[in-house]
Structures are given as structure tokens and as C-alpha cells.
Amino acid sequence: MKRIIIATGLLAASCLSVQAGTLDTVKQRGTLVCGVSTGFAGFSTPDSQGNYKGLDVDYCRALAASVLGDPKKVRYVALTAQNRFTALQSGEIDVLYRNSTQTYLRGATLGLRQGPVNFYDGQGFVVRADAGVKDLKGLNGATVCVAQGTTHEVTLGDYGRANGIEWKPLVFDRTDTMYQTFFGGRCDAMTQDASALAGAVTTAASNPADYTVLPQTISKEPLGPFTRNGDEAWTDIIAWLHFGLIEAEELGVTAANADEMAKSSSVPGIQRLLGTSGDLGSRLGLDNKWMLQAIKAGGNYGEIFERNVGKSSPLKLDRGLNATWSKGGLMYALPFK
């Protein structure tokens, strides 16, 4: 029994050493290195000056604000579907926020941790409006553009076999090339996350009205961040950042009123969230007002959603499953207590 206790103590000490890794590295470097996509409208897209915008980008900014006190202290690394996980495994990036579906095999085999889902999606299809296709059965025998190294490629084959639909996949290693090919007329349909298809039609089609995103989806695509195994302290920060942004929406804390709420609110939940009572931030190795800084950087989850992919954005997506639990959605914050 004594030897077991000693071994356990050594293991705990070892784990503590690993846990501190990424957080210490980011603080010492003074910059967060955030892995994003090469260009998904609404999630991470660089403008003509190279400034990134999108839902995933806002999470990177919120993380930098909470850890470094400045949302601008981020270096974005644009990654393809093929190299995104390798970049995280090798330490090239600190965290992956890149339209990445969380699955059993990714969680069990990549040596990575899957964070809380920050966008619930499903695999959909886009076709030309004049093709007369109303449902997926109308795509039997169709050539379908799909990105390599994605869950979409696997699901396309699975769904076709299960439902007696024969389609001809045309596989691409880059999404921008896939978009060019589809909108150039070489494929009968293109499949991807429904949100990404809406963004592609809005930004990459010469005339968006010429295309229709079919109403059916064929999968669950829970998207969220990835971190490295053995880095539990950093993984906890990523998780609680998301829960904090949801909690802020539930409590009515916004980018505009966060400072005033921190000064004057008598609501215990708001005080704990914004660091004016309790000692929650220090438990993660952060300032107690880390969530105040994160919220000020870009707002609560609802603000981030609305600005990037919601009705105020070019994508004009409904909240749907991404609404808070109190409004019929799946977004639910673990209690800050």
C-alpha cells in the first residue's frame, strides 16, 4: 500500500508539471497562438489586411484577453483539415478553434482533448437552384464535392450505403479549391457543415441566389476546441471560458455593460463570474477578473453568435440548437460556484 501511495504522489507531481505547460508558455511568450481555418465565413476569415474575424476568432480573442489581458495578443495560424491536428500535437499552436467536429475516434486516438461544443451543426448539401433537386434522393448518381480528411467524407459514404444513394465523391485537400470547383459547375452538389455552406454561398458564389442549401442534414456535427492531452489546467481554462460566455448571456452581462456590472451588481452569480467576489480565477492560474476581460473583448456567447453567424450577419442563421437551454437550445453553462 505504501508503494502505491508513493507512486500516486509521484504521478500527481508529474501531472502538475505537465498541466502548467501551455499556460506558462503563453504567458512567457506574451502571445496566444491560435489555430483557425484557412477561411470559413462566419467562423474564421481574414480580410484584405489579414485581420481575422469570425466566431472561432472571437473565442481566440476572448482567450487572449482572459490569459494575457489583451484580445489583440493573438497570432492566427491558418490550417487545413489535413494538418490541423498535427499542428496541435506538435505544439505549433496552443489551441485549435477550427470548425472541428468532436467524435469518439478523435477523442480516443489523437492524443488530444475535446473541449465543450461551441456550435452545434449538421452536414448538409448545396445545389444549384435551377437543378430541380428538392431532397437527397434527387442526388442519386450525382458528383459531390467534399473535403478530404473531414468527417463529411466518411459520413457521405456511410449515408449513401445506408440509404441506397450512389454518389460520386470528388475529394479536395483545400476548401477554397473545392468552392472554386463547385461554383465553377464541375460538381452537382457540395457537402459540408450546413453553416459553412451558408457562408460559402454568401461569400464565394458570384450570385448567391443561384444556389440552394437543401433542408436535410445527414449527421450531427458538434464543433468545438481541441487541446493536448496531459495539459489539464489549460484544458480547464478553455472549457470554463466557454461556460463563462454562456453564463454571461444567461445573466445579461454584455461587452457594453460588463464594467458597470462588475462595479454595481449585487447578484451573487454576476459577482462570481466577473471576479468581484470569490476567488475563482486564481484556481485556474488567472486573474480573478479573467472572465470580465474575456466578455469585454467580444461580448457573451449570444453577442458572438449574432455578430458572426446570426441574423445580423451575412449568414443569417437561426440560433436553433445553439440557443441557451432556457430558450430551447443546448447551450448550458456549468455553475460558477
PDB file of C-alpha atoms in Angstrom, residues 17-274:
ATOM      1  CA  SER A  17       4.255  19.763 -14.105  1.00  0.00           C
ATOM      2  CA  VAL A  18       2.547  18.912 -17.399  1.00  0.00           C
ATOM      3  CA  GLN A  19      -0.603  20.844 -16.519  1.00  0.00           C
ATOM      4  CA  ALA A  20       1.257  24.103 -16.209  1.00  0.00           C
ATOM      5  CA  GLY A  21       2.833  23.783 -19.651  1.00  0.00           C
ATOM      6  CA  THR A  22       0.748  25.697 -22.155  1.00  0.00           C
ATOM      7  CA  LEU A  23      -0.448  28.384 -19.758  1.00  0.00           C
ATOM      8  CA  ASP A  24       3.123  29.160 -18.693  1.00  0.00           C
ATOM      9  CA  THR A  25       4.308  29.106 -22.308  1.00  0.00           C
ATOM     10  CA  VAL A  26       1.614  31.547 -23.421  1.00  0.00           C
ATOM     11  CA  LYS A  27       2.309  33.903 -20.521  1.00  0.00           C
ATOM     12  CA  GLN A  28       6.064  33.837 -21.112  1.00  0.00           C
ATOM     13  CA  ARG A  29       5.667  34.310 -24.856  1.00  0.00           C
ATOM     14  CA  GLY A  30       3.128  37.085 -24.380  1.00  0.00           C
ATOM     15  CA  THR A  31       1.104  35.890 -27.365  1.00  0.00           C
ATOM     16  CA  LEU A  32      -1.542  33.206 -27.860  1.00  0.00           C
ATOM     17  CA  VAL A  33      -1.029  31.044 -30.962  1.00  0.00           C
ATOM     18  CA  CYS A  34      -4.475  30.034 -32.156  1.00  0.00           C
ATOM     19  CA  GLY A  35      -5.176  27.507 -34.911  1.00  0.00           C
ATOM     20  CA  VAL A  36      -8.043  28.539 -37.204  1.00  0.00           C
ATOM     21  CA  SER A  37      -9.299  27.654 -40.669  1.00  0.00           C
ATOM     22  CA  THR A  38      -7.941  28.907 -43.954  1.00  0.00           C
ATOM     23  CA  GLY A  39     -11.250  30.677 -44.493  1.00  0.00           C
ATOM     24  CA  PHE A  40     -14.759  29.738 -43.290  1.00  0.00           C
ATOM     25  CA  ALA A  41     -17.165  32.673 -43.485  1.00  0.00           C
ATOM     26  CA  GLY A  42     -18.618  33.420 -40.073  1.00  0.00           C
ATOM     27  CA  PHE A  43     -16.002  31.383 -38.226  1.00  0.00           C
ATOM     28  CA  SER A  44     -12.503  32.489 -39.268  1.00  0.00           C
ATOM     29  CA  THR A  45     -11.815  34.559 -42.345  1.00  0.00           C
ATOM     30  CA  PRO A  46      -9.022  37.065 -42.961  1.00  0.00           C
ATOM     31  CA  ASP A  47      -9.910  40.390 -44.559  1.00  0.00           C
ATOM     32  CA  SER A  48      -7.804  42.205 -47.163  1.00  0.00           C
ATOM     33  CA  GLN A  49      -5.460  43.435 -44.399  1.00  0.00           C
ATOM     34  CA  GLY A  50      -5.070  39.929 -42.972  1.00  0.00           C
ATOM     35  CA  ASN A  51      -7.231  40.631 -39.908  1.00  0.00           C
ATOM     36  CA  TYR A  52      -9.209  37.565 -38.900  1.00  0.00           C
ATOM     37  CA  LYS A  53     -12.903  37.696 -37.994  1.00  0.00           C
ATOM     38  CA  GLY A  54     -15.463  35.080 -37.022  1.00  0.00           C
ATOM     39  CA  LEU A  55     -16.922  33.035 -34.174  1.00  0.00           C
ATOM     40  CA  ASP A  56     -13.771  30.953 -33.715  1.00  0.00           C
ATOM     41  CA  VAL A  57     -11.645  34.092 -33.891  1.00  0.00           C
ATOM     42  CA  ASP A  58     -13.729  35.725 -31.158  1.00  0.00           C
ATOM     43  CA  TYR A  59     -13.024  32.725 -28.928  1.00  0.00           C
ATOM     44  CA  CYS A  60      -9.302  33.189 -29.578  1.00  0.00           C
ATOM     45  CA  ARG A  61      -9.613  36.878 -28.708  1.00  0.00           C
ATOM     46  CA  ALA A  62     -11.562  36.120 -25.535  1.00  0.00           C
ATOM     47  CA  LEU A  63      -8.926  33.567 -24.505  1.00  0.00           C
ATOM     48  CA  ALA A  64      -6.085  36.034 -25.082  1.00  0.00           C
ATOM     49  CA  ALA A  65      -7.950  38.682 -23.087  1.00  0.00           C
ATOM     50  CA  SER A  66      -8.509  36.318 -20.178  1.00  0.00           C
ATOM     51  CA  VAL A  67      -4.942  34.941 -20.065  1.00  0.00           C
ATOM     52  CA  LEU A  68      -2.897  37.938 -21.257  1.00  0.00           C
ATOM     53  CA  GLY A  69      -5.259  40.835 -20.593  1.00  0.00           C
ATOM     54  CA  ASP A  70      -5.325  41.887 -24.250  1.00  0.00           C
ATOM     55  CA  PRO A  71      -7.528  40.393 -27.002  1.00  0.00           C
ATOM     56  CA  LYS A  72      -5.088  41.581 -29.654  1.00  0.00           C
ATOM     57  CA  LYS A  73      -2.252  39.380 -28.410  1.00  0.00           C
ATOM     58  CA  VAL A  74      -3.106  36.524 -30.761  1.00  0.00           C
ATOM     59  CA  ARG A  75      -1.209  35.048 -33.682  1.00  0.00           C
ATOM     60  CA  TYR A  76      -3.514  33.131 -36.007  1.00  0.00           C
ATOM     61  CA  VAL A  77      -2.275  30.053 -37.846  1.00  0.00           C
ATOM     62  CA  ALA A  78      -4.452  29.080 -40.825  1.00  0.00           C
ATOM     63  CA  LEU A  79      -4.780  25.294 -41.007  1.00  0.00           C
ATOM     64  CA  THR A  80      -6.293  22.818 -43.437  1.00  0.00           C
ATOM     65  CA  ALA A  81      -8.366  19.792 -42.454  1.00  0.00           C
ATOM     66  CA  GLN A  82      -5.293  17.617 -43.018  1.00  0.00           C
ATOM     67  CA  ASN A  83      -2.765  19.492 -40.868  1.00  0.00           C
ATOM     68  CA  ARG A  84      -4.932  20.953 -38.087  1.00  0.00           C
ATOM     69  CA  PHE A  85      -4.485  18.133 -35.553  1.00  0.00           C
ATOM     70  CA  THR A  86      -0.807  17.623 -36.337  1.00  0.00           C
ATOM     71  CA  ALA A  87      -0.193  21.317 -35.686  1.00  0.00           C
ATOM     72  CA  LEU A  88      -1.695  20.965 -32.218  1.00  0.00           C
ATOM     73  CA  GLN A  89       0.034  17.665 -31.443  1.00  0.00           C
ATOM     74  CA  SER A  90       3.433  19.120 -32.377  1.00  0.00           C
ATOM     75  CA  GLY A  91       2.992  22.277 -30.306  1.00  0.00           C
ATOM     76  CA  GLU A  92       2.876  24.601 -33.314  1.00  0.00           C
ATOM     77  CA  ILE A  93      -0.344  26.066 -31.881  1.00  0.00           C
ATOM     78  CA  ASP A  94      -1.648  26.436 -28.318  1.00  0.00           C
ATOM     79  CA  VAL A  95      -5.290  25.639 -29.055  1.00  0.00           C
ATOM     80  CA  LEU A  96      -7.343  24.615 -32.084  1.00  0.00           C
ATOM     81  CA  TYR A  97     -10.504  26.600 -32.832  1.00  0.00           C
ATOM     82  CA  ARG A  98     -11.294  25.454 -36.350  1.00  0.00           C
ATOM     83  CA  ASN A  99     -14.765  24.104 -37.241  1.00  0.00           C
ATOM     84  CA  SER A 100     -13.647  20.713 -35.951  1.00  0.00           C
ATOM     85  CA  THR A 101     -16.207  18.012 -35.233  1.00  0.00           C
ATOM     86  CA  GLN A 102     -15.814  16.166 -31.960  1.00  0.00           C
ATOM     87  CA  THR A 103     -16.021  12.392 -32.370  1.00  0.00           C
ATOM     88  CA  TYR A 104     -15.201   9.183 -30.496  1.00  0.00           C
ATOM     89  CA  LEU A 105     -12.124   8.340 -32.576  1.00  0.00           C
ATOM     90  CA  ARG A 106     -10.726  11.872 -32.443  1.00  0.00           C
ATOM     91  CA  GLY A 107     -11.120  11.865 -28.695  1.00  0.00           C
ATOM     92  CA  ALA A 108      -9.635   8.403 -28.226  1.00  0.00           C
ATOM     93  CA  THR A 109      -6.795   8.220 -30.749  1.00  0.00           C
ATOM     94  CA  LEU A 110      -5.268  11.639 -31.434  1.00  0.00           C
ATOM     95  CA  GLY A 111      -3.753  12.341 -28.034  1.00  0.00           C
ATOM     96  CA  LEU A 112      -5.964  15.418 -27.808  1.00  0.00           C
ATOM     97  CA  ARG A 113      -8.743  16.664 -25.554  1.00  0.00           C
ATOM     98  CA  GLN A 114     -12.081  17.845 -26.912  1.00  0.00           C
ATOM     99  CA  GLY A 115     -13.485  20.955 -25.261  1.00  0.00           C
ATOM    100  CA  PRO A 116     -17.138  21.959 -24.822  1.00  0.00           C
ATOM    101  CA  VAL A 117     -19.168  22.247 -28.018  1.00  0.00           C
ATOM    102  CA  ASN A 118     -19.398  25.899 -29.072  1.00  0.00           C
ATOM    103  CA  PHE A 119     -21.506  25.307 -32.193  1.00  0.00           C
ATOM    104  CA  TYR A 120     -23.990  22.530 -32.938  1.00  0.00           C
ATOM    105  CA  ASP A 121     -24.147  21.842 -36.653  1.00  0.00           C
ATOM    106  CA  GLY A 122     -25.032  19.129 -39.165  1.00  0.00           C
ATOM    107  CA  GLN A 123     -23.708  18.003 -42.542  1.00  0.00           C
ATOM    108  CA  GLY A 124     -25.739  19.470 -45.385  1.00  0.00           C
ATOM    109  CA  PHE A 125     -25.716  19.842 -49.163  1.00  0.00           C
ATOM    110  CA  VAL A 126     -25.864  22.793 -51.549  1.00  0.00           C
ATOM    111  CA  VAL A 127     -27.054  22.548 -55.159  1.00  0.00           C
ATOM    112  CA  ARG A 128     -27.862  24.897 -57.997  1.00  0.00           C
ATOM    113  CA  ALA A 129     -31.356  26.306 -57.563  1.00  0.00           C
ATOM    114  CA  ASP A 130     -32.254  25.503 -61.168  1.00  0.00           C
ATOM    115  CA  ALA A 131     -31.234  21.815 -60.822  1.00  0.00           C
ATOM    116  CA  GLY A 132     -34.685  20.910 -59.548  1.00  0.00           C
ATOM    117  CA  VAL A 133     -33.267  18.891 -56.623  1.00  0.00           C
ATOM    118  CA  LYS A 134     -35.571  19.022 -53.595  1.00  0.00           C
ATOM    119  CA  ASP A 135     -34.139  16.275 -51.387  1.00  0.00           C
ATOM    120  CA  LEU A 136     -31.184  13.929 -51.120  1.00  0.00           C
ATOM    121  CA  LYS A 137     -32.770  11.198 -53.242  1.00  0.00           C
ATOM    122  CA  GLY A 138     -32.561  13.657 -56.097  1.00  0.00           C
ATOM    123  CA  LEU A 139     -28.776  13.426 -55.837  1.00  0.00           C
ATOM    124  CA  ASN A 140     -28.598   9.738 -56.745  1.00  0.00           C
ATOM    125  CA  GLY A 141     -25.737   9.395 -59.226  1.00  0.00           C
ATOM    126  CA  ALA A 142     -24.582  12.971 -58.613  1.00  0.00           C
ATOM    127  CA  THR A 143     -20.977  14.154 -58.399  1.00  0.00           C
ATOM    128  CA  VAL A 144     -20.453  15.614 -54.912  1.00  0.00           C
ATOM    129  CA  CYS A 145     -17.592  17.910 -53.910  1.00  0.00           C
ATOM    130  CA  VAL A 146     -16.249  17.035 -50.427  1.00  0.00           C
ATOM    131  CA  ALA A 147     -13.163  17.996 -48.418  1.00  0.00           C
ATOM    132  CA  GLN A 148     -10.509  15.399 -47.643  1.00  0.00           C
ATOM    133  CA  GLY A 149      -9.709  14.500 -44.036  1.00  0.00           C
ATOM    134  CA  THR A 150     -13.112  15.563 -42.721  1.00  0.00           C
ATOM    135  CA  THR A 151     -15.991  13.740 -41.069  1.00  0.00           C
ATOM    136  CA  HIS A 152     -18.035  14.769 -44.130  1.00  0.00           C
ATOM    137  CA  GLU A 153     -16.056  12.442 -46.384  1.00  0.00           C
ATOM    138  CA  VAL A 154     -16.770   9.443 -44.135  1.00  0.00           C
ATOM    139  CA  THR A 155     -20.415  10.341 -43.478  1.00  0.00           C
ATOM    140  CA  LEU A 156     -21.096  10.817 -47.184  1.00  0.00           C
ATOM    141  CA  GLY A 157     -20.135   7.200 -47.857  1.00  0.00           C
ATOM    142  CA  ASP A 158     -21.955   5.880 -44.790  1.00  0.00           C
ATOM    143  CA  TYR A 159     -25.197   7.661 -45.638  1.00  0.00           C
ATOM    144  CA  GLY A 160     -25.122   6.635 -49.272  1.00  0.00           C
ATOM    145  CA  ARG A 161     -24.660   2.950 -48.431  1.00  0.00           C
ATOM    146  CA  ALA A 162     -27.346   3.020 -45.727  1.00  0.00           C
ATOM    147  CA  ASN A 163     -29.910   4.739 -47.942  1.00  0.00           C
ATOM    148  CA  GLY A 164     -29.214   3.275 -51.361  1.00  0.00           C
ATOM    149  CA  ILE A 165     -27.875   6.513 -52.833  1.00  0.00           C
ATOM    150  CA  GLU A 166     -24.929   6.278 -55.191  1.00  0.00           C
ATOM    151  CA  TRP A 167     -22.972   9.476 -55.465  1.00  0.00           C
ATOM    152  CA  LYS A 168     -19.581  10.139 -56.944  1.00  0.00           C
ATOM    153  CA  PRO A 169     -17.334  11.937 -54.459  1.00  0.00           C
ATOM    154  CA  LEU A 170     -14.835  14.450 -55.824  1.00  0.00           C
ATOM    155  CA  VAL A 171     -12.353  14.955 -52.982  1.00  0.00           C
ATOM    156  CA  PHE A 172     -10.298  18.117 -52.348  1.00  0.00           C
ATOM    157  CA  ASP A 173      -7.467  18.798 -49.912  1.00  0.00           C
ATOM    158  CA  ARG A 174      -8.354  22.518 -49.699  1.00  0.00           C
ATOM    159  CA  THR A 175     -11.771  24.035 -49.141  1.00  0.00           C
ATOM    160  CA  ASP A 176     -11.041  27.091 -51.294  1.00  0.00           C
ATOM    161  CA  THR A 177     -10.287  24.801 -54.250  1.00  0.00           C
ATOM    162  CA  MET A 178     -13.474  22.856 -53.523  1.00  0.00           C
ATOM    163  CA  TYR A 179     -15.511  26.067 -53.551  1.00  0.00           C
ATOM    164  CA  GLN A 180     -13.970  27.180 -56.843  1.00  0.00           C
ATOM    165  CA  THR A 181     -14.720  23.808 -58.400  1.00  0.00           C
ATOM    166  CA  PHE A 182     -18.325  23.634 -57.205  1.00  0.00           C
ATOM    167  CA  PHE A 183     -19.233  27.200 -58.095  1.00  0.00           C
ATOM    168  CA  GLY A 184     -17.435  26.649 -61.402  1.00  0.00           C
ATOM    169  CA  GLY A 185     -20.023  23.988 -62.217  1.00  0.00           C
ATOM    170  CA  ARG A 186     -17.939  20.826 -62.047  1.00  0.00           C
ATOM    171  CA  CYS A 187     -19.927  19.178 -59.211  1.00  0.00           C
ATOM    172  CA  ASP A 188     -23.685  18.619 -58.963  1.00  0.00           C
ATOM    173  CA  ALA A 189     -23.599  19.237 -55.211  1.00  0.00           C
ATOM    174  CA  MET A 190     -21.217  20.140 -52.405  1.00  0.00           C
ATOM    175  CA  THR A 191     -21.368  18.782 -48.852  1.00  0.00           C
ATOM    176  CA  GLN A 192     -20.022  20.359 -45.678  1.00  0.00           C
ATOM    177  CA  ASP A 193     -21.328  21.684 -42.356  1.00  0.00           C
ATOM    178  CA  ALA A 194     -24.605  23.476 -43.093  1.00  0.00           C
ATOM    179  CA  SER A 195     -23.246  26.680 -41.550  1.00  0.00           C
ATOM    180  CA  ALA A 196     -20.140  26.542 -43.746  1.00  0.00           C
ATOM    181  CA  LEU A 197     -22.301  26.009 -46.841  1.00  0.00           C
ATOM    182  CA  ALA A 198     -24.338  29.094 -45.978  1.00  0.00           C
ATOM    183  CA  GLY A 199     -21.116  31.055 -45.653  1.00  0.00           C
ATOM    184  CA  ALA A 200     -19.723  29.676 -48.908  1.00  0.00           C
ATOM    185  CA  VAL A 201     -22.838  30.659 -50.850  1.00  0.00           C
ATOM    186  CA  THR A 202     -22.751  34.137 -49.310  1.00  0.00           C
ATOM    187  CA  THR A 203     -19.079  34.837 -49.938  1.00  0.00           C
ATOM    188  CA  ALA A 204     -17.820  32.581 -52.749  1.00  0.00           C
ATOM    189  CA  ALA A 205     -20.736  32.406 -55.204  1.00  0.00           C
ATOM    190  CA  SER A 206     -20.906  35.073 -57.902  1.00  0.00           C
ATOM    191  CA  ASN A 207     -24.702  35.132 -57.446  1.00  0.00           C
ATOM    192  CA  PRO A 208     -25.888  33.554 -54.159  1.00  0.00           C
ATOM    193  CA  ALA A 209     -29.491  33.401 -55.425  1.00  0.00           C
ATOM    194  CA  ASP A 210     -28.403  30.737 -57.924  1.00  0.00           C
ATOM    195  CA  TYR A 211     -27.838  28.204 -55.120  1.00  0.00           C
ATOM    196  CA  THR A 212     -29.956  26.401 -52.541  1.00  0.00           C
ATOM    197  CA  VAL A 213     -28.845  24.711 -49.331  1.00  0.00           C
ATOM    198  CA  LEU A 214     -31.078  21.646 -49.000  1.00  0.00           C
ATOM    199  CA  PRO A 215     -33.046  21.468 -45.728  1.00  0.00           C
ATOM    200  CA  GLN A 216     -31.867  17.961 -44.788  1.00  0.00           C
ATOM    201  CA  THR A 217     -28.771  17.225 -42.741  1.00  0.00           C
ATOM    202  CA  ILE A 218     -27.274  13.741 -42.502  1.00  0.00           C
ATOM    203  CA  SER A 219     -25.196  13.925 -39.339  1.00  0.00           C
ATOM    204  CA  LYS A 220     -24.511  15.524 -36.015  1.00  0.00           C
ATOM    205  CA  GLU A 221     -21.532  17.872 -36.227  1.00  0.00           C
ATOM    206  CA  PRO A 222     -20.700  19.162 -32.730  1.00  0.00           C
ATOM    207  CA  LEU A 223     -17.918  21.706 -33.257  1.00  0.00           C
ATOM    208  CA  GLY A 224     -15.530  22.843 -30.577  1.00  0.00           C
ATOM    209  CA  PRO A 225     -11.938  23.433 -29.477  1.00  0.00           C
ATOM    210  CA  PHE A 226      -9.145  20.876 -29.086  1.00  0.00           C
ATOM    211  CA  THR A 227      -6.220  20.924 -26.659  1.00  0.00           C
ATOM    212  CA  ARG A 228      -3.421  18.448 -25.892  1.00  0.00           C
ATOM    213  CA  ASN A 229      -3.716  15.501 -23.509  1.00  0.00           C
ATOM    214  CA  GLY A 230      -1.852  15.903 -20.231  1.00  0.00           C
ATOM    215  CA  ASP A 231      -2.471  19.651 -20.131  1.00  0.00           C
ATOM    216  CA  GLU A 232      -5.483  19.642 -17.834  1.00  0.00           C
ATOM    217  CA  ALA A 233      -5.010  23.153 -16.428  1.00  0.00           C
ATOM    218  CA  TRP A 234      -5.045  24.629 -19.948  1.00  0.00           C
ATOM    219  CA  THR A 235      -7.942  22.404 -20.990  1.00  0.00           C
ATOM    220  CA  ASP A 236      -9.893  23.609 -17.945  1.00  0.00           C
ATOM    221  CA  ILE A 237      -9.350  27.233 -18.981  1.00  0.00           C
ATOM    222  CA  ILE A 238     -10.664  26.506 -22.479  1.00  0.00           C
ATOM    223  CA  ALA A 239     -13.724  24.765 -21.026  1.00  0.00           C
ATOM    224  CA  TRP A 240     -14.569  27.389 -18.427  1.00  0.00           C
ATOM    225  CA  LEU A 241     -14.083  30.210 -20.907  1.00  0.00           C
ATOM    226  CA  HIS A 242     -16.926  28.730 -22.961  1.00  0.00           C
ATOM    227  CA  PHE A 243     -19.121  28.164 -19.911  1.00  0.00           C
ATOM    228  CA  GLY A 244     -18.401  31.726 -18.792  1.00  0.00           C
ATOM    229  CA  LEU A 245     -19.541  33.186 -22.112  1.00  0.00           C
ATOM    230  CA  ILE A 246     -22.786  31.184 -21.853  1.00  0.00           C
ATOM    231  CA  GLU A 247     -23.235  32.202 -18.210  1.00  0.00           C
ATOM    232  CA  ALA A 248     -22.752  35.839 -19.194  1.00  0.00           C
ATOM    233  CA  GLU A 249     -25.570  35.583 -21.731  1.00  0.00           C
ATOM    234  CA  GLU A 250     -27.853  33.930 -19.174  1.00  0.00           C
ATOM    235  CA  LEU A 251     -27.109  36.690 -16.653  1.00  0.00           C
ATOM    236  CA  GLY A 252     -27.395  39.565 -19.147  1.00  0.00           C
ATOM    237  CA  VAL A 253     -23.724  40.569 -18.941  1.00  0.00           C
ATOM    238  CA  THR A 254     -22.553  42.104 -22.231  1.00  0.00           C
ATOM    239  CA  ALA A 255     -19.429  43.719 -23.640  1.00  0.00           C
ATOM    240  CA  ALA A 256     -21.062  47.117 -23.125  1.00  0.00           C
ATOM    241  CA  ASN A 257     -22.218  46.692 -19.520  1.00  0.00           C
ATOM    242  CA  ALA A 258     -19.596  44.308 -18.083  1.00  0.00           C
ATOM    243  CA  ASP A 259     -17.549  47.023 -16.345  1.00  0.00           C
ATOM    244  CA  GLU A 260     -20.634  48.592 -14.783  1.00  0.00           C
ATOM    245  CA  MET A 261     -21.960  45.184 -13.735  1.00  0.00           C
ATOM    246  CA  ALA A 262     -18.642  44.444 -12.049  1.00  0.00           C
ATOM    247  CA  LYS A 263     -18.879  47.694 -10.077  1.00  0.00           C
ATOM    248  CA  SER A 264     -22.532  47.739  -9.081  1.00  0.00           C
ATOM    249  CA  SER A 265     -24.260  44.371  -9.431  1.00  0.00           C
ATOM    250  CA  SER A 266     -25.428  42.730  -6.202  1.00  0.00           C
ATOM    251  CA  VAL A 267     -26.289  39.451  -7.955  1.00  0.00           C
ATOM    252  CA  PRO A 268     -24.015  36.747  -6.481  1.00  0.00           C
ATOM    253  CA  GLY A 269     -23.702  34.890  -9.796  1.00  0.00           C
ATOM    254  CA  ILE A 270     -22.581  38.035 -11.590  1.00  0.00           C
ATOM    255  CA  GLN A 271     -20.126  38.902  -8.834  1.00  0.00           C
ATOM    256  CA  ARG A 272     -18.514  35.464  -9.036  1.00  0.00           C
ATOM    257  CA  LEU A 273     -18.415  35.492 -12.839  1.00  0.00           C
ATOM    258  CA  LEU A 274     -16.806  38.938 -13.026  1.00  0.00           C
TER     259      LEU A 274
END
